[in-house]
Coordinates of N, CA and C in Angstrom, one line a residue:
X1 N -49.6 132.4 6.9 CA -48.5 131.4 6.6 C -48.5 130.2 7.5
X2 N -48.8 130.4 8.8 CA -48.9 129.2 9.7 C -49.9 128.2 9.2
X3 N -51.1 128.7 8.8 CA -52.1 127.8 8.3 C -51.7 127.1 7.0
X4 N -51.0 127.8 6.1 CA -50.6 127.2 4.9 C -49.5 126.1 5.2
X5 N -48.6 126.4 6.0 CA -47.6 125.5 6.4 C -48.2 124.2 7.1
X6 N -49.2 124.5 7.9 CA -49.8 123.4 8.7 C -50.6 122.5 7.7
X7 N -50.9 122.9 6.5 CA -51.7 122.1 5.6 C -50.8 121.2 4.7
X8 N -49.5 121.2 4.9 CA -48.6 120.3 4.2 C -48.1 119.2 5.1
X9 N -47.8 118.1 4.5 CA -47.3 116.9 5.3 C -45.8 117.0 5.6
X10 N -45.4 118.1 6.3 CA -44.1 118.2 6.7 C -43.9 117.3 7.9
X11 N -42.6 116.8 8.1 CA -42.3 116.0 9.3 C -41.6 116.7 10.4
X12 N -42.1 116.5 11.6 CA -41.5 117.2 12.7 C -42.2 118.4 13.2
X13 N -41.5 119.2 14.1 CA -42.0 120.4 14.7 C -41.5 121.6 13.9
X14 N -42.5 122.5 13.6 CA -42.1 123.7 12.8 C -41.2 124.6 13.7
X15 N -40.1 125.0 13.0 CA -39.1 125.9 13.7 C -39.1 127.3 13.2
X16 N -38.9 127.5 11.9 CA -38.9 128.8 11.3 C -39.1 128.8 9.8
X17 N -39.4 130.0 9.3 CA -39.5 130.2 7.8 C -38.7 131.5 7.5
X18 N -38.3 131.6 6.2 CA -37.6 132.8 5.7 C -37.7 132.8 4.2
X19 N -37.7 134.0 3.6 CA -37.6 134.1 2.2 C -36.4 133.4 1.6
X20 N -36.5 132.9 0.4 CA -35.4 132.1 -0.1 C -35.1 132.3 -1.6
X21 N -33.9 132.5 -2.0 CA -33.5 132.6 -3.4 C -33.8 134.0 -3.9
X22 N -33.6 134.1 -5.3 CA -33.8 135.4 -5.9 C -34.7 135.2 -7.2
X23 N -35.6 134.2 -7.2 CA -36.5 134.0 -8.3 C -37.5 135.1 -8.3
X24 N -38.0 135.5 -9.5 CA -38.9 136.6 -9.6 C -40.3 136.2 -10.2
X25 N -40.5 134.9 -10.3 CA -41.8 134.4 -10.8 C -42.7 134.0 -9.6
X26 N -42.3 132.9 -8.9 CA -43.0 132.4 -7.7 C -42.4 133.0 -6.4
X27 N -43.2 133.1 -5.4 CA -42.7 133.5 -4.1 C -42.2 132.2 -3.4
X28 N -40.9 132.3 -3.0 CA -40.3 131.1 -2.4 C -39.8 131.3 -1.0
X29 N -40.0 130.3 -0.2 CA -39.7 130.3 1.3 C -38.9 129.0 1.6
X30 N -38.0 129.2 2.6 CA -37.4 128.0 3.2 C -38.0 127.8 4.5
X31 N -38.6 126.6 4.8 CA -39.2 126.3 6.1 C -38.4 125.2 6.7
X32 N -38.2 125.3 8.0 CA -37.4 124.4 8.7 C -38.2 123.7 9.8
X33 N -38.1 122.4 9.9 CA -38.7 121.6 10.9 C -37.7 120.8 11.7
X34 N -38.0 120.4 12.9 CA -37.1 119.6 13.7 C -37.8 118.2 14.0
X35 N -37.1 117.2 13.6 CA -37.7 115.8 13.8 C -36.6 115.1 14.7
X36 N -37.0 115.0 16.0 CA -36.0 114.4 16.9 C -34.9 115.4 17.1
X37 N -33.7 115.0 16.8 CA -32.5 115.9 16.8 C -32.1 116.5 15.5
X38 N -32.9 116.1 14.4 CA -32.5 116.4 13.1 C -33.3 117.6 12.5
X39 N -32.7 118.6 11.9 CA -33.4 119.7 11.3 C -33.7 119.3 9.8
X40 N -34.9 119.4 9.4 CA -35.3 119.1 8.1 C -35.7 120.4 7.4
X41 N -35.2 120.6 6.2 CA -35.5 121.8 5.4 C -36.5 121.5 4.2
X42 N -37.3 122.4 3.9 CA -38.3 122.2 2.8 C -38.4 123.6 2.1
X43 N -38.7 123.5 0.8 CA -39.0 124.7 0.0 C -40.5 124.8 -0.1
X44 N -41.0 126.0 0.2 CA -42.5 126.3 0.0 C -42.6 127.4 -1.0
X45 N -43.5 127.2 -1.9 CA -43.7 128.3 -3.0 C -45.2 128.6 -3.2
X46 N -45.4 129.9 -3.5 CA -46.7 130.3 -4.0 C -46.6 130.4 -5.5
X47 N -47.4 129.7 -6.2 CA -47.3 129.6 -7.7 C -48.0 130.9 -8.2
X48 N -47.3 131.5 -9.1 CA -47.7 132.8 -9.7 C -48.8 132.5 -10.8
X49 N -50.1 132.8 -10.4 CA -51.2 132.5 -11.3 C -51.3 133.5 -12.5
X50 N -50.6 134.6 -12.4 CA -50.6 135.5 -13.6 C -49.8 134.9 -14.7
X51 N -48.7 134.2 -14.4 CA -47.8 133.6 -15.4 C -48.4 132.2 -15.7
X52 N -48.7 131.4 -14.7 CA -49.2 130.0 -14.9 C -50.7 130.0 -14.6
X53 N -51.5 130.0 -15.7 CA -52.9 130.2 -15.5 C -53.7 129.0 -15.0
X54 N -53.1 127.8 -15.0 CA -53.7 126.6 -14.5 C -52.7 125.8 -13.6
X55 N -52.6 126.3 -12.4 CA -51.6 125.6 -11.5 C -51.9 124.1 -11.3
X56 N -53.1 123.7 -11.4 CA -53.4 122.3 -11.2 C -52.8 121.4 -12.3
X57 N -52.9 121.9 -13.5 CA -52.3 121.1 -14.6 C -50.8 121.2 -14.5
X58 N -50.3 122.4 -14.1 CA -48.9 122.5 -13.9 C -48.3 121.5 -12.9
X59 N -49.0 121.4 -11.8 CA -48.6 120.4 -10.8 C -48.8 119.0 -11.2
X60 N -49.8 118.7 -12.0 CA -50.0 117.4 -12.5 C -48.8 117.0 -13.4
X61 N -48.3 117.9 -14.2 CA -47.1 117.6 -15.0 C -45.9 117.3 -14.1
X62 N -45.7 118.2 -13.1 CA -44.5 118.1 -12.2 C -44.6 116.8 -11.4
X63 N -45.8 116.5 -10.9 CA -46.0 115.3 -10.2 C -45.7 114.0 -11.0
X64 N -46.3 114.0 -12.2 CA -46.1 112.8 -13.0 C -44.7 112.6 -13.5
X65 N -44.0 113.7 -13.9 CA -42.7 113.6 -14.4 C -41.7 113.3 -13.2
X66 N -41.8 113.8 -12.1 CA -40.9 113.5 -11.0 C -41.1 112.1 -10.5
X67 N -42.4 111.6 -10.5 CA -42.6 110.2 -10.2 C -41.9 109.2 -11.1
X68 N -42.0 109.6 -12.4 CA -41.4 108.8 -13.5 C -39.8 108.8 -13.3
X69 N -39.3 110.0 -13.0 CA -37.8 110.2 -12.8 C -37.4 109.3 -11.6
X70 N -38.1 109.4 -10.5 CA -37.8 108.7 -9.3 C -37.7 107.2 -9.5
X71 N -38.7 106.7 -10.3 CA -38.7 105.2 -10.6 C -37.4 104.9 -11.4
X72 N -37.0 105.7 -12.4 CA -35.9 105.4 -13.2 C -34.6 105.5 -12.3
X73 N -34.5 106.6 -11.5 CA -33.3 106.8 -10.7 C -33.1 105.6 -9.7
X74 N -34.2 105.2 -9.1 CA -34.2 104.1 -8.1 C -33.7 102.8 -8.8
X75 N -34.1 102.5 -10.0 CA -33.7 101.3 -10.7 C -32.2 101.4 -11.1
X76 N -31.7 102.6 -11.2 CA -30.3 102.8 -11.6 C -29.4 102.9 -10.3
X77 N -30.0 102.7 -9.2 CA -29.3 102.8 -7.9 C -28.9 104.2 -7.5
X78 N -29.6 105.2 -8.0 CA -29.3 106.6 -7.6 C -30.1 107.0 -6.4
X79 N -29.9 108.3 -6.0 CA -30.5 108.8 -4.8 C -31.7 109.7 -5.2
X80 N -32.9 109.1 -4.9 CA -34.1 109.8 -5.4 C -34.4 111.1 -4.6
X81 N -33.7 111.3 -3.5 CA -33.9 112.5 -2.7 C -33.0 113.6 -3.2
X82 N -32.0 113.3 -4.0 CA -31.1 114.4 -4.5 C -31.0 114.5 -6.0
X83 N -31.5 113.5 -6.7 CA -31.4 113.5 -8.2 C -32.7 113.9 -8.9
X84 N -33.7 114.3 -8.2 CA -34.9 114.9 -8.7 C -35.6 115.6 -7.6
X85 N -36.6 116.4 -8.0 CA -37.4 117.1 -7.0 C -38.4 116.1 -6.4
X86 N -38.7 116.3 -5.1 CA -39.6 115.5 -4.4 C -40.7 116.3 -3.8
X87 N -41.9 116.1 -4.3 CA -43.1 116.9 -3.8 C -43.5 116.5 -2.4
X88 N -43.8 117.5 -1.6 CA -44.4 117.2 -0.3 C -45.9 117.4 -0.5
X89 N -46.7 116.4 -0.4 CA -48.2 116.6 -0.6 C -48.8 117.4 0.5
X90 N -50.0 118.0 0.2 CA -50.8 118.6 1.2 C -51.4 117.5 2.0
X91 N -52.0 117.9 3.1 CA -52.6 116.8 4.0 C -53.8 116.1 3.4
X92 N -54.4 116.7 2.3 CA -55.4 116.0 1.6 C -54.9 115.2 0.4
X93 N -53.6 115.0 0.4 CA -53.0 114.2 -0.6 C -52.7 114.8 -2.0
X94 N -53.0 116.1 -2.2 CA -52.8 116.7 -3.4 C -51.4 117.3 -3.5
X95 N -50.8 117.5 -4.7 CA -49.5 118.1 -4.8 C -49.5 119.6 -4.7
X96 N -50.5 120.2 -4.1 CA -50.7 121.6 -3.9 C -51.7 121.9 -2.8
X97 N -51.7 123.1 -2.3 CA -52.7 123.5 -1.3 C -53.3 124.9 -1.8
X98 N -54.6 125.0 -1.7 CA -55.2 126.3 -2.1 C -55.6 127.0 -0.8
X99 N -55.1 128.2 -0.6 CA -55.4 129.0 0.6 C -56.7 129.7 0.5
X100 N -57.0 130.4 1.6 CA -58.4 131.1 1.7 C -58.5 132.2 0.6
X101 N -57.4 132.6 0.1 CA -57.5 133.7 -1.0 C -57.5 133.1 -2.4
X102 N -57.5 131.7 -2.5 CA -57.5 131.1 -3.8 C -56.1 131.0 -4.4
X103 N -55.0 131.2 -3.6 CA -53.7 131.1 -4.1 C -53.2 129.7 -3.9
X104 N -52.4 129.3 -4.9 CA -51.9 127.9 -4.9 C -50.5 127.8 -4.3
X105 N -50.3 126.9 -3.5 CA -49.0 126.7 -2.8 C -48.5 125.2 -3.1
X106 N -47.2 125.0 -3.1 CA -46.6 123.7 -3.3 C -45.3 123.7 -2.5
X107 N -44.9 122.4 -2.1 CA -43.7 122.3 -1.3 C -42.9 121.1 -1.8
X108 N -41.5 121.2 -1.6 CA -40.6 120.2 -2.1 C -39.6 120.0 -0.9
X109 N -39.0 118.8 -1.0 CA -37.8 118.5 -0.1 C -36.7 119.4 -0.5
X110 N -36.0 119.9 0.4 CA -34.8 120.7 0.2 C -33.6 119.8 -0.2
X111 N -32.9 120.1 -1.3 CA -31.8 119.3 -1.7 C -30.5 119.8 -0.9
X112 N -30.1 119.0 0.0 CA -29.0 119.4 0.9 C -27.6 119.3 0.1
X113 N -26.6 120.1 0.5 CA -25.3 119.9 0.0 C -25.1 120.2 -1.4
X114 N -25.9 121.1 -2.0 CA -25.9 121.4 -3.4 C -26.1 122.9 -3.7
X115 N -25.7 123.3 -4.8 CA -25.8 124.8 -5.1 C -26.2 124.9 -6.6
X116 N -27.1 126.0 -6.8 CA -27.4 126.4 -8.2 C -26.7 127.7 -8.4
X117 N -26.0 127.9 -9.5 CA -25.2 129.1 -9.7 C -25.9 130.1 -10.6
X118 N -25.9 131.3 -10.3 CA -26.4 132.4 -11.1 C -25.4 132.7 -12.2
X119 N -24.2 132.6 -11.9 CA -23.1 132.9 -12.9 C -22.1 131.7 -12.9
X120 N -21.5 131.4 -14.0 CA -20.6 130.3 -14.1 C -19.3 130.7 -13.3
X121 N -19.0 129.8 -12.3 CA -17.8 130.0 -11.5 C -16.6 129.2 -12.0
X122 N -16.9 128.1 -12.8 CA -15.8 127.3 -13.3 C -16.3 126.6 -14.6
X123 N -15.4 126.3 -15.5 CA -15.7 125.5 -16.7 C -16.4 124.2 -16.3
X124 N -15.9 123.6 -15.2 CA -16.4 122.3 -14.8 C -17.9 122.4 -14.4
X125 N -18.3 123.5 -13.7 CA -19.7 123.6 -13.4 C -20.5 123.8 -14.6
X126 N -20.0 124.5 -15.6 CA -20.8 124.8 -16.8 C -20.9 123.5 -17.6
X127 N -19.8 122.7 -17.6 CA -19.9 121.4 -18.3 C -20.9 120.5 -17.6
X128 N -20.9 120.5 -16.3 CA -21.8 119.6 -15.5 C -23.3 120.0 -15.7
X129 N -23.5 121.3 -16.0 CA -24.9 121.7 -16.2 C -25.4 121.0 -17.5
X130 N -24.5 120.8 -18.5 CA -24.9 120.1 -19.7 C -25.1 118.6 -19.4
X131 N -24.3 118.1 -18.5 CA -24.5 116.7 -18.1 C -25.9 116.5 -17.5
X132 N -26.3 117.5 -16.6 CA -27.6 117.4 -15.9 C -28.7 117.4 -16.9
X133 N -28.6 118.2 -17.9 CA -29.7 118.3 -18.9 C -29.7 117.0 -19.7
X134 N -28.6 116.6 -20.1 CA -28.5 115.3 -20.9 C -29.1 114.1 -20.1
X135 N -28.8 114.1 -18.8 CA -29.4 113.0 -18.0 C -30.9 113.1 -17.9
X136 N -31.3 114.3 -17.7 CA -32.8 114.6 -17.6 C -33.5 114.1 -18.9
X137 N -32.9 114.4 -20.1 CA -33.5 114.0 -21.3 C -33.5 112.5 -21.5
X138 N -32.3 111.9 -21.1 CA -32.2 110.5 -21.2 C -33.2 109.7 -20.3
X139 N -33.3 110.1 -19.1 CA -34.3 109.5 -18.2 C -35.7 109.5 -18.7
X140 N -36.0 110.6 -19.4 CA -37.4 110.8 -19.8 C -37.6 110.5 -21.3
X141 N -36.7 109.8 -21.9 CA -36.8 109.5 -23.4 C -38.0 108.7 -23.7
X142 N -38.4 107.8 -22.8 CA -39.6 107.0 -23.1 C -40.8 107.4 -22.3
X143 N -40.8 108.6 -21.8 CA -42.0 109.2 -21.2 C -43.0 109.6 -22.3
X144 N -44.3 109.4 -22.2 CA -45.3 109.8 -23.2 C -45.5 111.3 -23.2
X145 N -44.6 112.0 -24.0 CA -44.6 113.4 -24.0 C -46.0 114.0 -24.3
X146 N -46.7 113.4 -25.2 CA -48.0 113.9 -25.6 C -49.0 114.0 -24.5
X147 N -48.7 113.2 -23.4 CA -49.7 113.2 -22.3 C -49.5 114.5 -21.3
X148 N -48.4 115.2 -21.5 CA -48.2 116.4 -20.7 C -49.1 117.6 -21.2
X149 N -49.5 118.4 -20.2 CA -50.3 119.6 -20.5 C -49.3 120.7 -21.1
X150 N -49.8 121.5 -22.0 CA -49.1 122.6 -22.5 C -49.4 123.8 -21.6
X151 N -48.5 124.0 -20.7 CA -48.7 125.0 -19.6 C -48.7 126.4 -20.1
X152 N -47.8 126.8 -21.0 CA -47.8 128.1 -21.7 C -48.0 127.8 -23.2
X153 N -49.2 128.1 -23.7 CA -49.5 127.8 -25.1 C -48.5 128.5 -26.0
X154 N -48.1 127.7 -27.0 CA -47.2 128.1 -28.1 C -45.9 128.8 -27.5
X155 N -45.4 128.3 -26.4 CA -44.2 128.8 -25.8 C -43.0 128.9 -26.7
X156 N -42.8 127.8 -27.5 CA -41.7 127.7 -28.4 C -42.2 127.6 -29.9
X157 N -43.4 128.0 -30.1 CA -43.9 127.9 -31.5 C -43.4 129.0 -32.4
X158 N -42.3 128.7 -33.1 CA -41.7 129.7 -33.9 C -42.5 130.2 -35.0
X159 N -43.5 129.4 -35.5 CA -44.4 129.9 -36.6 C -45.3 131.0 -36.0
X160 N -45.8 130.7 -34.8 CA -46.7 131.7 -34.2 C -45.9 133.0 -33.9
X161 N -44.7 132.8 -33.4 CA -43.8 133.9 -33.0 C -43.5 134.8 -34.2
X162 N -43.2 134.1 -35.3 CA -42.9 134.9 -36.5 C -44.1 135.7 -37.0
X163 N -45.3 135.1 -36.9 CA -46.5 135.7 -37.3 C -46.8 136.9 -36.3
X164 N -46.5 136.8 -35.0 CA -46.7 137.9 -34.1 C -45.7 139.0 -34.4
X165 N -44.5 138.7 -34.9 CA -43.6 139.7 -35.3 C -44.1 140.5 -36.5
X166 N -44.6 139.7 -37.5 CA -45.1 140.4 -38.7 C -46.3 141.3 -38.3
X167 N -47.2 140.8 -37.4 CA -48.3 141.6 -37.0 C -47.9 142.9 -36.3
X168 N -46.8 142.8 -35.5 CA -46.3 143.9 -34.7 C -45.7 145.0 -35.7
X169 N -45.0 144.4 -36.7 CA -44.4 145.4 -37.7 C -45.5 146.1 -38.4
X170 N -46.5 145.4 -38.8 CA -47.6 146.0 -39.6 C -48.3 147.0 -38.8
X171 N -48.6 146.7 -37.5 CA -49.3 147.6 -36.6 C -48.4 148.8 -36.3
X172 N -47.2 148.6 -36.0 CA -46.2 149.6 -35.6 C -46.8 150.6 -34.6
X173 N -47.3 150.1 -33.6 CA -48.1 150.9 -32.6 C -47.2 152.0 -32.0
X174 N -45.9 151.9 -31.9 CA -45.1 152.9 -31.2 C -44.2 153.6 -32.2
X175 N -44.5 153.4 -33.5 CA -43.8 154.1 -34.6 C -42.2 153.9 -34.5
X176 N -41.9 152.6 -34.3 CA -40.4 152.3 -34.2 C -39.9 151.4 -35.3
X177 N -40.8 151.0 -36.2 CA -40.4 150.0 -37.2 C -39.3 150.6 -38.1
X178 N -39.4 151.9 -38.5 CA -38.4 152.5 -39.4 C -37.0 152.5 -38.8
X179 N -36.9 152.6 -37.5 CA -35.6 152.7 -36.8 C -35.0 151.3 -36.6
X180 N -35.8 150.2 -36.8 CA -35.4 148.9 -36.7 C -35.4 148.2 -38.1
X181 N -35.3 148.9 -39.1 CA -35.4 148.4 -40.5 C -34.4 147.2 -40.7
X182 N -33.1 147.5 -40.3 CA -32.1 146.5 -40.6 C -32.4 145.1 -39.9
X183 N -32.9 145.2 -38.6 CA -33.2 144.0 -37.9 C -34.4 143.3 -38.5
X184 N -35.4 144.1 -38.9 CA -36.6 143.6 -39.5 C -36.3 142.9 -40.8
X185 N -35.4 143.5 -41.6 CA -35.0 142.9 -42.9 C -34.3 141.6 -42.7
X186 N -33.4 141.6 -41.6 CA -32.7 140.4 -41.3 C -33.7 139.2 -40.9
X187 N -34.7 139.5 -40.2 CA -35.7 138.5 -39.8 C -36.5 138.0 -41.0
X188 N -36.9 139.0 -41.8 CA -37.8 138.6 -42.9 C -37.1 137.7 -43.9
X189 N -35.7 137.9 -44.1 CA -35.0 137.1 -45.0 C -34.9 135.6 -44.5
X190 N -35.2 135.4 -43.2 CA -35.0 134.1 -42.6 C -36.3 133.5 -42.2
X191 N -37.4 134.0 -42.8 CA -38.7 133.5 -42.5 C -38.8 132.0 -42.6
X192 N -38.3 131.4 -43.7 CA -38.4 130.0 -44.0 C -37.7 129.2 -42.9
X193 N -36.6 129.8 -42.3 CA -35.9 129.0 -41.3 C -36.6 128.9 -40.0
X194 N -37.5 129.9 -39.8 CA -38.3 129.9 -38.5 C -39.2 128.7 -38.4
X195 N -39.5 128.1 -39.5 CA -40.5 127.0 -39.5 C -39.9 125.6 -39.6
X196 N -38.6 125.5 -39.8 CA -37.9 124.3 -40.1 C -38.2 123.2 -39.1
X197 N -38.0 123.5 -37.8 CA -38.1 122.4 -36.8 C -39.5 121.9 -36.6
X198 N -40.5 122.9 -36.7 CA -41.9 122.4 -36.5 C -42.3 121.7 -37.7
X199 N -41.8 122.0 -38.9 CA -42.2 121.3 -40.1 C -41.6 119.8 -40.0
X200 N -40.4 119.7 -39.5 CA -39.8 118.4 -39.3 C -40.6 117.6 -38.3
X201 N -41.1 118.2 -37.2 CA -41.9 117.5 -36.3 C -43.2 117.0 -36.9
X202 N -43.9 117.9 -37.7 CA -45.1 117.5 -38.4 C -44.9 116.4 -39.4
X203 N -43.7 116.3 -40.0 CA -43.4 115.3 -41.0 C -42.9 114.0 -40.4
X204 N -42.7 114.0 -39.0 CA -42.2 112.8 -38.4 C -40.7 112.7 -38.4
X205 N -40.0 113.7 -38.8 CA -38.6 113.7 -38.9 C -37.9 113.9 -37.6
X206 N -38.6 114.5 -36.6 CA -38.1 114.8 -35.3 C -39.2 114.2 -34.3
X207 N -38.7 113.6 -33.2 CA -39.7 113.1 -32.2 C -40.1 114.1 -31.2
X208 N -41.4 114.0 -30.8 CA -41.9 114.8 -29.7 C -41.3 114.3 -28.4
X209 N -40.7 115.1 -27.6 CA -40.1 114.7 -26.3 C -40.5 115.6 -25.2
X210 N -40.2 115.1 -24.0 CA -40.3 115.9 -22.8 C -39.2 117.0 -22.8
X211 N -39.6 118.2 -22.7 CA -38.5 119.3 -22.6 C -38.7 120.1 -21.4
X212 N -37.6 120.7 -20.9 CA -37.6 121.5 -19.7 C -38.1 122.9 -20.0
X213 N -37.6 123.5 -21.0 CA -38.0 124.8 -21.6 C -37.5 126.0 -20.8
X214 N -36.7 125.8 -19.8 CA -36.2 126.9 -19.0 C -34.8 126.6 -18.5
X215 N -33.9 126.2 -19.4 CA -32.6 125.6 -19.1 C -31.5 126.6 -18.8
X216 N -31.9 127.6 -17.9 CA -30.8 128.5 -17.5 C -30.0 127.9 -16.4
X217 N -28.8 128.4 -16.2 CA -27.8 127.8 -15.3 C -28.3 127.5 -13.9
X218 N -29.1 128.5 -13.4 CA -29.5 128.3 -11.9 C -30.6 127.4 -11.8
X219 N -31.0 126.7 -12.8 CA -32.0 125.6 -12.7 C -31.3 124.2 -12.7
X220 N -30.0 124.2 -12.4 CA -29.2 123.0 -12.3 C -28.6 123.0 -10.9
X221 N -28.8 121.8 -10.2 CA -28.1 121.6 -8.9 C -26.8 120.9 -9.1
X222 N -25.8 121.5 -8.5 CA -24.4 120.9 -8.5 C -24.0 120.5 -7.1
X223 N -23.5 119.3 -6.9 CA -23.1 118.8 -5.6 C -21.9 119.6 -5.1
X224 N -22.0 120.1 -3.8 CA -21.0 120.9 -3.3 C -19.6 120.2 -3.1
X225 N -19.6 118.9 -2.8 CA -18.4 118.2 -2.6 C -17.8 117.7 -3.9
X226 N -18.6 117.0 -4.7 CA -18.0 116.4 -5.9 C -18.0 117.3 -7.1
X227 N -18.8 118.4 -7.0 CA -19.0 119.3 -8.2 C -19.6 118.6 -9.4
X228 N -20.3 117.5 -9.1 CA -20.9 116.8 -10.2 C -22.4 117.2 -10.2
X229 N -23.0 117.2 -11.4 CA -24.4 117.5 -11.6 C -25.3 116.6 -10.9
X230 N -26.3 117.1 -10.2 CA -27.3 116.3 -9.5 C -28.6 116.2 -10.3
X231 N -29.2 117.3 -10.6 CA -30.5 117.3 -11.3 C -30.9 118.7 -11.8
X232 N -32.0 118.6 -12.6 CA -32.6 119.9 -13.1 C -33.7 120.2 -12.1
X233 N -33.9 121.5 -11.8 CA -35.0 121.9 -10.9 C -35.9 122.9 -11.7
X234 N -36.9 123.4 -11.0 CA -37.9 124.4 -11.6 C -38.5 123.7 -12.9
X235 N -39.4 122.8 -12.6 CA -40.0 122.1 -13.7 C -41.4 122.7 -14.1
X236 N -41.6 124.0 -13.8 CA -42.9 124.6 -14.2 C -43.2 124.6 -15.6
X237 N -42.2 124.7 -16.5 CA -42.4 124.7 -17.9 C -42.1 123.4 -18.6
X238 N -42.1 122.3 -17.9 CA -41.9 121.0 -18.5 C -43.2 120.7 -19.4
X239 N -42.9 120.5 -20.7 CA -44.0 120.3 -21.6 C -43.5 119.4 -22.8
X240 N -44.4 119.1 -23.7 CA -44.0 118.4 -24.9 C -43.3 119.4 -25.8
X241 N -42.2 118.9 -26.4 CA -41.4 119.8 -27.3 C -40.4 119.1 -28.0
X242 N -39.4 119.8 -28.5 CA -38.2 119.3 -29.2 C -37.0 119.5 -28.4
X243 N -36.1 118.5 -28.4 CA -34.9 118.6 -27.5 C -34.1 119.8 -27.8
X244 N -34.0 120.3 -29.1 CA -33.2 121.5 -29.4 C -33.7 122.7 -28.7
X245 N -35.0 122.7 -28.3 CA -35.5 123.9 -27.5 C -34.6 124.1 -26.3
X246 N -34.2 123.0 -25.6 CA -33.5 123.1 -24.4 C -32.0 123.5 -24.6
X247 N -31.5 123.1 -25.7 CA -30.1 123.4 -26.0 C -29.9 124.8 -26.6
X248 N -30.9 125.2 -27.3 CA -30.9 126.5 -27.9 C -30.7 127.6 -26.9

């Protein structure tokens, strides 16, 4: 871990590290440095290569999107250190570091004075989470979505998902289809609905946009003092898509 930490462009003298958060995809650590009399916190993560098969493309997406967001936020007079993620590059200038075992690591500035909630604690916090997502979409409305890599292929492709369901019913490998007949019939009656959005995209009726694709509550940062939304975090699944993916 010391070698990994030493390969990032952190500022100051290393003080300590500890496990952080309760995420179950990537391994996350809080690392603390001291610069003069100021303690500086950073998030350090090992990217899960089992889930994310191409960490370099993933980080290219994150790097490009956060750079775009910072440019927009700065023009609007916002705080680029609190209203989006800020990547700490490795010492060779890349947005990730590969360790001796071939594992990919990345680091971000820690967003001070903010909280992400696992459960709704107030209606205001829940409302503000919607504000954060709306702001995210608005800032990225003119980003060239087609230029983003598809990190998880067919993640929200409902046509493919419905076909997979049909294949699973036909194979019935665990002999459970008969006990789920009502649910299967319900789905089959709505086969045409499963394709509506993608058909509209193909026909040019809906625009391709940058979508977050993992809009759970704890991926929103809320300011501790004002209780106002700050930003969306966990941009691993940022991909081209339809805005309704994020609201669904």
